[in-house]
Backbone as numpy.savetxt, mean C-alpha at the origin, in Angstrom:
# Nx Ny Nz CAx CAy CAz Cx Cy Cz
9.27 3.12 1.55 8.91 3.24 2.88 8.87 4.52 3.28
7.91 4.72 4.43 7.82 6.17 4.99 8.95 6.24 5.87
9.83 5.37 6.40 11.06 5.64 7.15 12.03 6.29 6.33
11.98 6.42 4.80 12.70 7.11 4.30 11.90 8.61 3.90
12.25 9.43 4.64 11.43 10.78 4.54 12.45 11.72 4.19
12.12 12.34 2.82 13.19 13.12 2.40 13.62 14.43 3.32
12.48 14.80 4.01 12.40 15.86 5.01 12.89 15.77 6.54
12.35 14.76 7.02 13.08 14.56 8.36 13.97 13.46 8.63
14.01 12.34 7.76 14.67 11.22 8.11 14.42 10.64 9.29
13.32 10.46 9.69 13.10 10.25 11.17 13.81 8.97 12.12
14.32 7.77 11.31 15.06 7.08 11.81 16.54 7.86 12.38
16.76 8.44 11.33 18.26 8.89 11.44 18.21 9.91 12.55
17.43 10.86 12.71 17.17 11.93 13.89 16.91 11.05 15.37
16.33 10.15 15.22 15.78 9.66 16.43 16.77 8.54 17.13
17.20 7.59 16.07 18.15 6.39 16.30 19.56 6.49 15.80
20.11 7.61 15.01 21.00 7.47 14.60 21.54 6.37 13.43
20.37 5.94 12.81 20.72 4.84 11.74 20.43 5.55 10.37
21.22 5.28 9.30 21.17 5.93 8.32 20.43 5.18 7.03
19.53 5.54 7.04 18.70 4.90 5.72 19.19 4.93 4.37
19.03 4.22 3.59 19.59 3.91 2.33 18.28 3.48 1.21
18.08 3.99 0.22 17.29 3.80 -0.58 17.83 2.85 -1.84
17.43 1.40 -1.75 18.04 0.76 -2.73 17.74 1.01 -4.23
16.82 1.91 -4.44 16.52 2.21 -5.65 17.67 3.42 -6.32
18.52 3.85 -5.17 19.19 5.05 -5.83 20.48 4.28 -6.10
21.03 3.11 -5.65 22.17 2.63 -6.18 22.05 2.20 -7.46
23.15 1.37 -8.13 23.28 1.06 -9.45 21.76 0.05 -9.89
21.79 -0.88 -9.16 20.53 -2.00 -9.65 20.67 -2.80 -8.42
19.23 -3.18 -7.77 19.25 -3.91 -6.47 19.58 -5.05 -6.81
19.40 -5.74 -7.92 19.59 -7.36 -8.15 20.83 -7.31 -9.17
21.60 -8.09 -9.25 22.91 -8.32 -10.19 22.79 -9.92 -10.61
22.69 -9.89 -12.03 23.15 -11.56 -12.07 24.03 -12.15 -11.78
23.85 -13.06 -11.46 25.20 -14.04 -10.56 25.31 -15.24 -11.53
26.47 -15.59 -11.93 26.93 -16.79 -12.64 26.96 -17.95 -11.81
25.64 -18.85 -11.91 25.54 -19.87 -11.19 26.58 -21.10 -11.12
27.13 -20.98 -12.34 28.62 -21.76 -12.32 29.45 -21.85 -10.88
29.44 -20.73 -10.79 30.26 -20.47 -9.69 29.70 -20.87 -8.18
28.43 -20.79 -8.24 27.79 -21.18 -6.75 26.34 -22.05 -7.12
26.65 -22.88 -7.89 25.33 -23.61 -8.37 24.10 -24.07 -7.08
24.82 -24.30 -6.10 23.93 -24.71 -4.79 23.24 -23.48 -3.90
23.35 -22.39 -4.16 22.47 -21.40 -3.37 21.79 -20.49 -4.13
20.76 -20.90 -4.09 19.14 -20.21 -4.82 19.35 -18.69 -4.50
19.68 -18.13 -3.23 19.67 -16.63 -2.87 20.57 -15.94 -3.80
21.72 -16.63 -4.10 22.78 -16.01 -4.80 22.31 -15.50 -6.23
21.07 -15.77 -6.62 20.61 -15.33 -7.66 20.15 -13.96 -7.60
19.79 -13.46 -6.42 19.48 -12.18 -6.14 20.82 -11.47 -5.06
21.74 -11.16 -6.15 23.08 -10.41 -5.04 22.60 -9.10 -5.29
23.03 -8.89 -3.87 22.64 -7.29 -3.61 23.94 -6.55 -3.06
24.43 -5.34 -3.73 25.46 -4.55 -3.37 25.10 -3.33 -3.24
25.96 -2.55 -2.62 25.83 -1.17 -2.22 26.70 -0.32 -2.64
26.55 1.17 -2.76 27.44 1.90 -3.72 28.89 1.72 -3.57
29.31 1.15 -2.31 30.75 0.80 -2.20 31.13 -0.52 -2.47
29.92 -0.99 -3.37 30.44 -2.48 -4.09 30.86 -3.61 -3.00
30.16 -3.37 -1.70 30.74 -4.35 -0.82 29.53 -5.35 -0.65
29.67 -6.56 -0.47 28.77 -7.38 -0.31 27.84 -7.16 0.87
26.58 -7.61 0.83 25.64 -7.20 2.19 26.33 -7.77 3.33
26.81 -8.85 3.55 27.21 -9.56 4.49 28.49 -8.70 5.37
29.21 -8.35 4.56 30.38 -7.37 4.89 29.98 -5.98 5.33
28.81 -5.28 5.37 28.14 -4.33 5.70 27.48 -4.25 7.25
27.09 -2.94 7.58 26.75 -3.03 9.05 24.99 -2.84 8.64
24.50 -3.20 7.58 23.14 -3.45 7.30 22.60 -4.32 8.34
21.49 -3.84 9.02 20.78 -4.39 9.86 19.28 -5.10 9.65
18.57 -4.12 8.65 17.40 -4.60 8.31 16.91 -3.94 6.78
16.48 -4.95 6.05 15.88 -4.40 4.62 14.41 -4.27 4.90
13.99 -3.11 4.38 12.47 -2.89 4.42 11.78 -2.69 3.34
10.49 -3.19 3.23 9.99 -3.23 1.72 8.48 -2.87 2.10
7.76 -1.86 1.70 6.36 -1.49 1.67 5.69 -2.11 0.56
4.58 -2.68 0.96 3.79 -3.31 0.08 2.36 -3.20 0.20
1.55 -2.63 -0.60 2.02 -2.22 -2.06 2.87 -0.67 -1.69
3.46 -0.11 -2.76 4.28 1.05 -2.71 3.48 2.23 -3.13
2.86 3.05 -2.21 2.01 3.77 -2.26 2.38 4.99 -3.22
3.80 5.20 -3.02 4.29 6.69 -3.46 4.63 6.35 -5.05
4.11 5.12 -5.46 4.17 5.02 -7.11 2.97 4.39 -7.46
1.98 4.46 -6.95 0.69 4.18 -7.45 0.05 2.52 -6.96
0.62 2.27 -5.88 0.06 0.95 -5.33 0.57 -0.07 -6.23
1.86 0.08 -6.85 2.61 -0.97 -7.13 3.09 -2.16 -6.34
3.25 -3.27 -6.84 3.90 -4.26 -6.17 5.04 -4.83 -6.65
6.23 -4.97 -5.80 7.41 -5.71 -5.87 7.18 -6.93 -6.21
7.42 -7.59 -7.79 7.19 -8.99 -8.09 7.56 -9.79 -6.95
6.61 -11.08 -6.98 6.73 -11.73 -5.66 7.90 -12.69 -6.01
8.62 -12.90 -6.81 9.70 -13.87 -6.78 10.98 -13.27 -6.41
10.74 -11.63 -6.61 11.96 -10.56 -5.92 11.28 -10.60 -4.60
10.48 -10.67 -3.92 10.08 -10.56 -2.70 10.83 -11.89 -2.01
10.71 -12.96 -2.41 11.05 -14.29 -1.81 12.77 -14.45 -2.26
13.15 -13.70 -3.14 14.69 -13.77 -3.31 15.08 -13.01 -2.27
14.67 -11.61 -2.15 14.98 -10.79 -0.99 15.50 -11.53 0.46
14.32 -12.30 0.69 13.96 -13.12 1.84 15.05 -13.99 1.81
15.37 -14.86 0.96 16.22 -16.05 0.94 17.63 -15.31 1.05
17.97 -13.96 0.55 19.09 -13.36 0.53 19.59 -13.00 2.16
18.13 -12.48 2.75 18.39 -11.79 3.92 18.82 -13.08 5.10
18.08 -14.21 4.69 18.54 -15.28 5.49 19.83 -15.74 5.70
20.44 -15.87 4.50 22.04 -16.27 4.28 22.72 -15.29 4.92
22.08 -13.91 4.99 23.10 -12.84 5.20 23.18 -12.35 6.62
21.91 -13.12 7.37 21.64 -12.72 8.65 21.16 -11.17 9.09
20.53 -10.82 7.85 19.86 -9.34 7.89 18.48 -9.45 7.96
17.67 -8.89 8.96 16.27 -8.97 9.08 15.31 -8.18 7.76
14.10 -8.80 7.58 13.40 -8.37 6.37 12.15 -7.99 6.75
11.74 -6.54 7.09 10.63 -6.09 7.63 9.80 -5.64 6.31
8.38 -5.94 6.68 7.51 -5.25 5.57 6.52 -4.28 6.25
6.59 -2.79 5.56 5.65 -2.00 5.93 4.42 -2.46 5.22
3.55 -3.45 6.01 2.32 -3.86 5.40 0.99 -2.95 5.91
1.12 -1.71 5.72 0.13 -0.83 6.26 -1.23 -1.36 5.22
-1.16 -1.88 4.15 -2.19 -2.36 3.28 -2.00 -3.58 2.71
-1.26 -4.45 3.73 -1.15 -5.71 3.39 -2.20 -6.78 3.40
-3.28 -6.35 3.28 -4.83 -7.00 2.95 -4.79 -6.60 1.30
-4.58 -5.35 0.86 -4.88 -5.07 -0.64 -3.39 -5.82 -1.20
-2.32 -5.81 -0.83 -1.20 -6.39 -1.61 -1.47 -7.71 -1.32
-2.02 -8.46 -0.40 -2.40 -10.00 -0.52 -3.03 -10.30 -1.67
-4.49 -9.52 -1.92 -5.13 -9.49 -2.91 -4.77 -9.27 -4.49
-3.51 -8.53 -4.42 -2.97 -8.03 -5.70 -1.93 -9.13 -6.10
-1.49 -9.98 -5.19 -0.59 -11.05 -5.37 -1.50 -12.25 -5.91
-2.55 -12.32 -5.68 -3.59 -13.41 -5.54 -3.58 -14.49 -4.63
-2.92 -14.07 -3.50 -2.66 -14.90 -2.42 -4.31 -15.23 -1.95
-4.19 -16.44 -1.38 -5.64 -16.92 -0.91 -5.80 -16.53 0.75
-4.59 -16.60 1.21 -4.17 -16.28 2.55 -3.31 -15.12 3.01
-3.64 -14.47 4.17 -2.19 -13.44 4.59 -1.22 -14.12 4.71
-1.00 -15.76 5.32 -0.19 -16.35 5.80 0.76 -16.34 4.52
0.26 -16.56 3.23 1.19 -16.74 2.07 1.94 -15.38 2.06
1.36 -13.84 2.16 1.87 -12.74 2.04 3.00 -12.71 3.14
2.63 -12.96 4.26 3.42 -12.53 5.46 4.47 -13.63 5.57
4.83 -14.56 4.80 5.65 -15.77 4.90 7.17 -15.32 4.81
7.69 -14.58 3.71 8.98 -14.15 3.78 9.44 -13.22 4.73
8.84 -12.61 5.52 9.32 -11.53 6.24 9.15 -11.93 7.72
10.61 -11.15 8.48 10.47 -11.53 10.03 9.64 -10.68 10.87
9.33 -9.52 10.23 8.56 -8.61 11.09 7.47 -7.96 10.16
6.38 -7.67 10.55 5.02 -7.12 9.56 4.54 -5.87 10.47
4.34 -4.69 9.82 3.66 -3.76 10.41 2.31 -3.85 9.42
0.98 -3.62 10.38 -0.07 -3.69 9.81 -1.08 -2.37 10.11
-1.66 -1.85 9.67 -2.58 -0.51 10.11 -3.88 -1.08 9.98
-4.52 -0.53 10.81 -5.87 -0.82 11.38 -6.69 0.09 10.97
-6.50 1.31 10.55 -7.52 2.24 9.81 -7.66 2.55 8.34
-6.53 2.18 7.89 -6.30 2.35 6.39 -7.55 1.27 5.53
-7.08 -0.13 5.28 -7.90 -0.99 4.77 -9.25 -1.33 5.47
-9.07 -1.51 6.85 -9.98 -1.73 7.96 -10.98 -0.66 8.47
-10.59 0.57 8.09 -11.40 1.47 8.40 -11.87 1.87 9.93
-10.74 1.25 10.74 -10.78 1.82 12.29 -10.56 3.06 12.78
-10.81 3.54 14.18 -10.40 4.94 14.36 -9.15 5.20 14.19
-8.08 4.35 14.59 -6.73 4.40 14.72 -6.15 3.18 14.68
-4.81 3.11 14.75 -3.97 2.06 15.33 -3.23 1.07 14.44
-2.66 0.27 14.96 -1.88 -0.43 14.34 -1.33 -1.69 14.92
-0.38 -2.82 14.24 -0.12 -3.98 15.07 1.44 -4.28 14.39
2.24 -4.40 15.27 3.58 -5.00 14.82 3.44 -6.28 15.20
4.07 -7.22 14.27 4.05 -8.72 14.16 5.41 -9.16 13.98
5.69 -10.04 15.05 7.14 -10.60 15.21 7.23 -11.70 15.91
8.68 -12.59 16.27 8.65 -13.69 17.10 8.48 -12.99 18.69
8.36 -13.83 19.50 8.28 -13.47 20.87 9.46 -12.41 21.37
10.43 -12.65 21.09 11.95 -12.05 21.55 11.55 -10.54 20.72
11.45 -10.24 19.66 11.25 -9.24 18.95 10.07 -8.74 19.85
8.68 -9.06 19.92 7.67 -8.26 20.35 8.00 -7.75 21.60
8.94 -8.74 22.73 9.00 -8.34 24.01 10.04 -6.84 24.24
11.28 -6.86 23.13 11.96 -5.64 23.07 11.24 -4.58 22.36
10.40 -5.05 21.25 9.56 -3.84 20.81 8.52 -2.95 21.63
8.04 -3.84 22.62 7.08 -2.76 23.71 7.79 -2.24 24.54
9.14 -2.26 24.86 10.04 -1.76 25.73 10.34 -0.38 24.92
10.58 -0.30 23.62 10.97 0.84 22.87 9.58 1.58 22.43
8.55 0.74 22.42 7.48 1.77 22.25 6.90 2.44 23.45
7.36 1.96 24.73 6.94 3.02 25.82 8.28 4.28 25.89
9.30 3.84 25.24 10.58 4.89 25.46 10.15 5.83 24.58
9.55 5.89 23.59 9.12 6.64 22.43 7.65 7.29 22.69
6.99 6.72 23.79 5.87 7.40 24.25 4.66 6.95 23.52
4.84 5.63 23.15 3.53 4.97 22.59 2.50 4.43 23.17
2.55 4.29 24.71 1.75 3.50 25.31 0.83 4.46 25.89
-0.44 4.29 25.79 -1.54 5.05 26.03 -2.23 4.71 26.93
-3.09 5.49 27.75 -3.66 4.99 29.29 -4.61 3.69 28.85
-5.32 4.12 27.79 -6.36 2.69 27.57 -6.29 2.37 25.92
-6.37 1.15 25.33 -6.33 0.60 24.02 -7.64 0.40 23.69
-8.83 0.38 24.63 -9.68 -0.31 24.59 -10.59 0.47 23.18
-10.93 1.64 23.03 -11.63 2.12 21.85 -10.83 1.64 20.65
-9.84 1.84 20.79 -8.94 1.50 19.25 -9.09 -0.28 19.06
-9.03 -1.06 20.26 -9.12 -2.22 20.26 -10.48 -3.01 19.63
-11.64 -2.14 20.29 -13.05 -2.38 19.56 -13.13 -2.17 18.18
-12.89 -1.03 17.64 -12.78 -0.28 16.49 -12.10 -1.28 15.45
-10.80 -1.60 15.74 -10.06 -2.62 15.00 -10.67 -3.60 14.65
-11.25 -4.47 15.74 -11.72 -5.81 15.81 -13.00 -6.01 14.62
-13.73 -4.48 15.24 -15.06 -4.60 14.14 -14.56 -4.44 12.86
-13.65 -3.67 12.41 -13.33 -3.19 11.28 -12.63 -4.78 10.34
-11.94 -5.31 11.28 -11.26 -6.67 10.83 -12.50 -7.51 10.35
-13.57 -7.54 11.23 -14.68 -8.66 11.28 -15.58 -8.26 10.21
-15.60 -7.02 9.67 -16.56 -6.31 8.59 -16.03 -6.85 7.12
-14.73 -6.23 7.28 -13.92 -6.49 6.13 -12.97 -7.86 5.90
-12.80 -8.45 6.57 -12.03 -9.83 6.25 -12.76 -10.85 6.84
-13.85 -10.94 7.61 -14.25 -12.30 7.82 -15.56 -12.44 7.44
-15.95 -13.96 7.26 -17.52 -14.06 6.79 -17.53 -15.46 7.81
-19.11 -15.48 8.11 -19.42 -16.62 9.05 -19.56 -17.80 8.16
-19.22 -19.25 8.84 -19.39 -20.14 8.28 -20.79 -20.93 8.68
-21.43 -21.78 7.89 -22.54 -22.42 8.29 -22.87 -22.98 9.58
-21.68 -23.96 10.08 -21.77 -24.66 11.17 -21.28 -23.77 12.39
-21.63 -23.99 13.66 -21.43 -23.63 14.77 -21.09 -24.25 15.74
-20.04 -24.04 16.67 -19.68 -24.52 17.68 -20.83 -24.90 18.94
-21.07 -26.13 19.35 -22.38 -26.05 20.25 -21.85 -26.60 21.57
-21.96 -26.24 22.61 -21.67 -26.49 24.03 -22.87 -26.50 24.95
-22.78 -27.77 25.74 -23.85 -27.76 26.82 -23.22 -27.62 28.07
-23.67 -26.54 28.96 -23.40 -26.11 30.37 -23.91 -27.30 31.40
-23.26 -27.21 32.48 -23.41 -28.04 33.58 -25.21 -27.98 33.84
-25.65 -26.88 33.78 -26.96 -26.85 34.11 -27.64 -27.09 33.07
-27.06 -27.71 31.52 -27.87 -28.17 30.70 -28.29 -26.92 29.60
-27.64 -26.14 29.89 -27.75 -24.68 29.00 -26.84 -24.85 27.76
-27.58 -24.53 26.48 -26.96 -24.99 25.26 -26.40 -23.73 24.86
-25.35 -23.54 24.46 -24.85 -22.21 23.80 -24.08 -22.49 22.39
-24.32 -21.38 21.74 -23.81 -21.57 20.31 -22.87 -20.36 19.94
-21.56 -20.88 19.51 -20.51 -19.79 19.23 -20.59 -19.77 17.56
-20.62 -18.48 17.02 -20.61 -18.59 15.34 -18.70 -18.63 14.98
-18.63 -19.68 14.21 -17.25 -19.71 13.72 -16.88 -18.89 12.43
-15.78 -18.31 12.26 -15.55 -17.36 11.00 -14.50 -17.82 10.43
-14.15 -17.25 9.02 -13.23 -17.66 8.22 -12.93 -16.14 7.64
-11.53 -16.42 7.04 -10.91 -15.20 6.32 -11.48 -15.09 5.23
-11.79 -13.75 4.93 -12.64 -13.88 3.51 -11.99 -12.52 2.68
-11.50 -12.72 1.48 -10.67 -11.45 1.02 -11.57 -10.83 -0.22
-12.96 -11.24 -0.16 -13.55 -10.76 -1.01 -13.87 -9.14 -1.30
-14.15 -8.46 -0.39 -14.12 -7.28 0.00 -12.84 -6.38 -0.62
-11.70 -6.83 -0.22 -10.59 -6.18 -0.82 -10.53 -6.41 -2.49
-11.03 -8.14 -2.71 -11.01 -8.04 -4.11 -12.09 -6.93 -4.91
-13.18 -6.72 -4.51 -14.13 -5.97 -5.03 -13.69 -4.80 -5.15
-12.50 -4.21 -4.26 -12.33 -2.76 -4.37 -11.23 -2.71 -5.43
-10.25 -3.75 -5.55 -9.32 -3.60 -6.76 -9.82 -3.70 -8.27
-10.98 -4.97 -8.30 -11.40 -4.84 -9.35 -12.33 -3.88 -9.71
-13.23 -3.17 -9.08 -13.66 -2.02 -9.15 -12.99 -0.87 -9.88
-11.68 -0.82 -9.05 -10.63 0.29 -9.86 -10.33 -0.04 -11.47
-10.06 -1.54 -11.56 -9.68 -1.99 -12.66 -10.68 -2.16 -13.84
-11.99 -1.88 -13.31 -13.17 -2.02 -14.41 -13.34 -0.39 -14.76
-13.26 0.36 -13.94 -13.49 1.79 -14.04 -12.08 2.22 -14.98
-10.83 1.93 -14.74 -9.67 2.20 -15.62 -10.14 1.83 -16.99
-10.55 0.46 -17.20 -10.79 0.30 -18.54 -11.75 1.13 -19.24
-12.86 1.59 -18.61 -13.80 2.27 -18.89 -13.59 3.58 -19.59
-12.52 4.15 -18.56 -11.95 5.28 -18.82 -11.23 5.65 -20.05
-10.13 4.43 -20.37 -9.27 4.34 -21.45 -10.06 4.27 -22.73
-11.43 3.75 -22.90 -11.98 3.62 -24.05 -12.36 5.05 -24.66
-11.97 6.04 -23.54 -12.77 7.23 -24.07 -11.53 8.29 -24.64
-11.27 8.63 -25.68 -9.97 9.42 -26.04 -9.82 10.78 -25.68
-11.05 11.13 -25.38 -10.76 12.56 -24.72 -10.53 12.60 -23.00
-10.75 11.48 -22.66 -10.45 11.31 -21.06 -8.97 11.14 -20.93
-8.65 10.21 -22.01 -7.11 9.65 -22.23 -6.03 10.53 -22.54
-6.64 11.75 -23.32 -5.82 12.87 -23.28 -5.86 14.23 -22.29
-6.65 14.09 -21.38 -7.00 14.67 -20.25 -6.19 14.40 -19.11
-5.82 13.03 -18.65 -5.40 12.70 -17.42 -4.25 11.25 -17.94
-3.25 11.22 -17.22 -2.64 9.74 -17.37 -2.35 9.22 -16.14
-2.86 7.89 -15.98 -2.77 7.05 -14.79 -1.44 6.24 -14.73
-1.32 6.11 -13.43 -0.14 5.01 -13.22 -0.16 4.15 -12.06
-0.09 3.12 -12.08 0.02 2.23 -13.18 -1.18 2.12 -14.13
-1.15 1.80 -15.65 -2.24 1.67 -16.31 -3.37 0.95 -15.99
-2.83 -0.49 -15.50 -3.69 -1.09 -15.19 -3.33 -1.49 -13.33
-4.17 -1.00 -12.73 -4.12 -1.12 -11.21 -3.58 -2.62 -10.73
-2.49 -2.53 -9.81 -2.38 -3.80 -9.36 -2.86 -4.28 -7.89
-3.45 -2.96 -7.17 -4.03 -3.01 -6.03 -5.38 -2.25 -6.12
-5.89 -1.48 -5.02 -6.84 -0.52 -5.10 -6.50 0.85 -5.30
-5.37 0.73 -5.63 -4.61 2.41 -5.63 -4.10 2.73 -7.00
-4.30 3.97 -7.73 -3.69 4.40 -8.75 -3.35 6.04 -8.60
-2.13 6.32 -9.15 -1.90 7.83 -9.54 -2.50 8.13 -10.74
-2.86 9.56 -10.65 -3.08 10.26 -11.67 -2.34 11.67 -12.15
-2.22 11.93 -13.28 -1.49 13.08 -13.50 -1.98 14.26 -14.58
-1.90 15.46 -14.22 -2.74 16.26 -15.21 -1.72 17.28 -15.81
-1.88 17.78 -17.00 -0.87 18.84 -17.44 -1.54 20.17 -17.21
-2.63 20.24 -16.55 -3.05 21.88 -16.13 -2.72 22.23 -14.82
-2.46 23.29 -14.49 -2.08 23.52 -13.17 -2.91 23.48 -12.18
-2.56 23.59 -10.99 -3.17 23.01 -9.59 -4.47 23.93 -9.62
-4.14 25.35 -9.74 -5.53 26.35 -9.69 -6.42 25.80 -10.93
-6.16 25.42 -11.84 -6.81 25.32 -13.27 -7.55 23.94 -12.63
-7.02 23.11 -12.47 -7.43 21.68 -12.09 -8.43 21.95 -10.60
-8.46 22.71 -9.94 -9.35 22.78 -9.11 -10.52 23.75 -9.58
-10.22 24.53 -10.60 -11.32 25.52 -11.27 -12.02 24.31 -12.16
-11.75 23.35 -12.61 -12.28 22.42 -13.30 -13.16 21.43 -12.47
-12.63 21.00 -11.33 -13.03 20.10 -10.35 -14.50 20.75 -9.97
-14.27 22.24 -9.56 -15.72 22.94 -8.86 -16.88 23.08 -10.03
-16.33 23.27 -11.47 -17.42 23.56 -12.44 -18.16 22.12 -12.72
-17.07 21.16 -12.92 -17.75 19.76 -13.11 -18.85 19.55 -12.07
-18.70 19.43 -10.91 -19.42 19.43 -9.63 -20.66 20.33 -9.90
-20.61 21.59 -10.35 -21.79 22.46 -10.71 -22.83 21.97 -11.64
-21.99 21.37 -12.91 -22.75 20.85 -13.99 -23.33 19.46 -13.77
-22.75 18.72 -13.19 -23.37 17.09 -12.67 -23.54 16.53 -11.40
-23.21 17.43 -10.45 -23.10 17.26 -9.12 -22.20 16.01 -8.64
-21.32 15.87 -9.53 -20.31 14.84 -9.23 -18.87 15.68 -8.85
-18.49 15.58 -7.53 -17.02 15.78 -7.40 -15.97 14.70 -7.61
-15.05 14.96 -8.85 -14.30 14.06 -9.26 -13.28 13.72 -8.54
-12.57 14.51 -7.86 -11.21 14.72 -6.99 -11.63 15.31 -5.85
-10.57 15.05 -4.82 -11.05 15.74 -3.27 -9.58 16.60 -3.04
-8.63 15.77 -3.49 -7.13 15.94 -3.13 -6.20 15.99 -4.21
-5.85 17.18 -4.32 -4.79 17.26 -5.71 -3.54 17.87 -5.34
-2.30 17.46 -5.68 -1.04 17.99 -5.36 -0.35 18.61 -6.57
0.29 19.82 -6.22 1.24 20.25 -7.13 2.39 19.50 -7.48
2.94 19.30 -8.88 3.89 18.52 -9.19 5.38 19.12 -8.66
5.09 20.49 -8.69 6.82 21.01 -8.27 6.68 20.66 -6.77
5.73 20.28 -5.77 5.94 19.92 -4.45 6.57 18.44 -4.47
6.08 17.79 -5.44 6.54 16.58 -5.57 7.97 16.32 -6.01
8.44 17.27 -7.15 9.59 17.34 -7.67 10.72 17.70 -6.58
10.31 18.58 -5.49 11.05 19.16 -4.44 11.45 17.64 -3.77
10.57 16.63 -3.34 10.72 15.61 -2.59 11.44 14.42 -3.14
11.86 14.64 -4.62 12.35 13.44 -5.09 11.55 12.74 -6.23
10.40 13.26 -6.27 9.20 12.50 -7.12 9.68 12.92 -8.80
8.97 12.26 -9.51 9.27 12.19 -11.03 8.08 12.56 -12.03
7.65 13.53 -11.84 6.57 14.04 -12.50 6.33 15.23 -13.48
7.73 15.46 -13.78 8.00 16.77 -14.42 7.40 17.42 -15.77
6.95 16.24 -16.37 6.25 16.29 -17.80 4.62 16.80 -17.16
4.30 16.89 -15.91 2.92 17.22 -15.50 3.03 18.37 -14.53
1.85 18.87 -14.26 1.72 20.06 -13.17 1.21 19.71 -12.13
0.39 18.82 -11.95 -0.39 18.27 -10.72 -0.63 16.55 -10.88
-1.04 16.25 -9.46 -1.12 14.79 -9.50 -2.14 14.43 -8.41
-2.52 13.40 -8.37 -3.44 13.10 -7.42 -3.54 11.46 -6.94
-3.99 11.09 -5.96 -4.09 9.67 -5.73 -5.62 9.32 -5.79
-5.74 8.20 -6.13 -7.21 7.52 -6.24 -7.26 6.18 -5.60
-7.83 6.20 -4.69 -8.27 4.93 -3.71 -9.47 4.49 -3.74
-9.95 3.26 -3.91 -11.07 2.77 -3.81 -11.33 2.01 -2.23
-12.33 2.46 -1.60 -12.07 2.00 -0.56 -13.55 1.85 -0.17
-14.11 1.27 1.26 -15.51 0.96 1.64 -16.60 1.76 1.15
-16.39 2.94 0.85 -17.54 3.85 0.61 -17.62 4.16 -1.05
-16.58 4.39 -1.56 -16.75 4.63 -2.89 -16.72 3.68 -3.79
-16.50 2.42 -3.31 -16.79 1.12 -4.22 -18.23 0.83 -4.28
-19.17 1.33 -3.66 -20.60 1.32 -3.76 -21.11 2.41 -5.07
-20.11 3.16 -5.36 -20.59 4.09 -6.41 -20.95 3.51 -7.90
-21.79 3.55 -8.50 -22.04 2.98 -9.90 -20.67 3.42 -10.54
-20.54 2.64 -11.68 -19.38 2.86 -12.40 -19.80 4.02 -13.42
-20.96 3.95 -13.90 -21.55 4.98 -14.98 -21.38 6.59 -14.34
-21.35 6.63 -12.95 -21.19 7.91 -12.39 -19.67 8.35 -12.51
-19.02 7.21 -12.26 -17.60 7.80 -12.40 -17.25 7.99 -13.84
-17.61 7.28 -14.63 -17.51 7.69 -16.20 -18.29 9.17 -16.60
-19.19 9.53 -16.16 -19.97 10.43 -16.40 -19.13 11.65 -15.88
-18.60 11.64 -14.80 -17.62 12.49 -14.12 -16.60 13.00 -14.69
-15.75 11.92 -15.19 -14.57 12.07 -16.00 -14.71 12.55 -17.43
-15.68 12.10 -18.13 -16.14 12.86 -19.17 -16.32 14.17 -19.22
-16.91 14.56 -18.28 -17.16 16.19 -17.95 -15.89 16.78 -17.62
-15.08 16.15 -16.83 -13.86 16.58 -16.51 -12.95 16.97 -17.70
-13.02 16.07 -18.57 -12.07 16.20 -20.03 -12.65 17.24 -20.77
-13.92 17.41 -20.93 -14.74 18.36 -21.70 -14.62 19.77 -21.34
-14.49 19.77 -19.81 -14.22 21.26 -19.27 -12.95 21.69 -19.58
-11.94 20.57 -19.58 -10.49 20.91 -19.84 -10.32 21.33 -21.07
-11.03 20.66 -22.04 -10.94 21.07 -23.57 -11.40 22.21 -23.96
-12.75 23.02 -23.22 -13.17 24.14 -23.26 -11.96 25.43 -22.79
-11.70 24.92 -21.72 -10.67 25.90 -21.14 -9.34 26.10 -22.04
-8.91 25.12 -22.51 -7.79 25.09 -23.41 -8.20 25.71 -24.55
-9.43 25.56 -25.35 -9.97 26.44 -26.53 -10.22 27.92 -26.23
-10.42 28.40 -25.08 -10.46 29.80 -24.63 -9.07 30.57 -24.41
-7.94 29.84 -24.14 -6.90 30.17 -24.08 -6.04 31.21 -25.22
């Protein structure tokens, strides 16, 4: 989650809380001998901290889970583990928060038919409006009444109250309507006192736009994998996308990569990538791409989902060809 920021550790500086990455301890989940406690399903997911003290005896207040995990290529925590963590938190009196900036994409990745299915294990959820929905900006924090009442106070304390939210509200609703809703055939009909008949269109949640983006990326990955030259030029993680995000890794330097991208655009009119990062910067921040020199994130969204698959293949084919020529000239 973004709250664990190796550079600034925002929550530590602002609130005096100590964030802890569960991936940095031995193992998050430990096998539990059900014979000792056969009636507790949550004990299957025994959680310990570095000092081996059980969760209930620590001062841990909240477990935060990002869905999907952007920093590792849009991967999803297995759903049975999400439910297990939720049971554990309920048993131990710990809050379970979802960093759901891309919860629409996560819901599709899990194969859930409704957002309620994805949201059910969590006490609180953060949803972004400008990412998958394409709004100007803004987000929503969801929870029970007591939590939201307190959160509003803290939002003002942290300077988050704007003079007006109208432009963001309009943009967010428009993005939600375009990306998540589809009209149903029947309408609500009402008759006024003066005999005027009015019709109100009814809407239903529709996940097809987010499913189309994920499927688009999966189809492109399959196409690229069939070409051995492309496979020798770039490594994708995960190999099969779980959402509409994938990370790519290259063995050429950042400078060489930018040179190749420009040459491909000159030759084909296709710009394969826009933003590429050096793996040396990633390693400084705790990343793990030591076998490569640069990396990129590839997200299929509202605009590039419309590009024909053949265009992607042509661009990456030329990309691998230019890299091969570059290595041949060394």
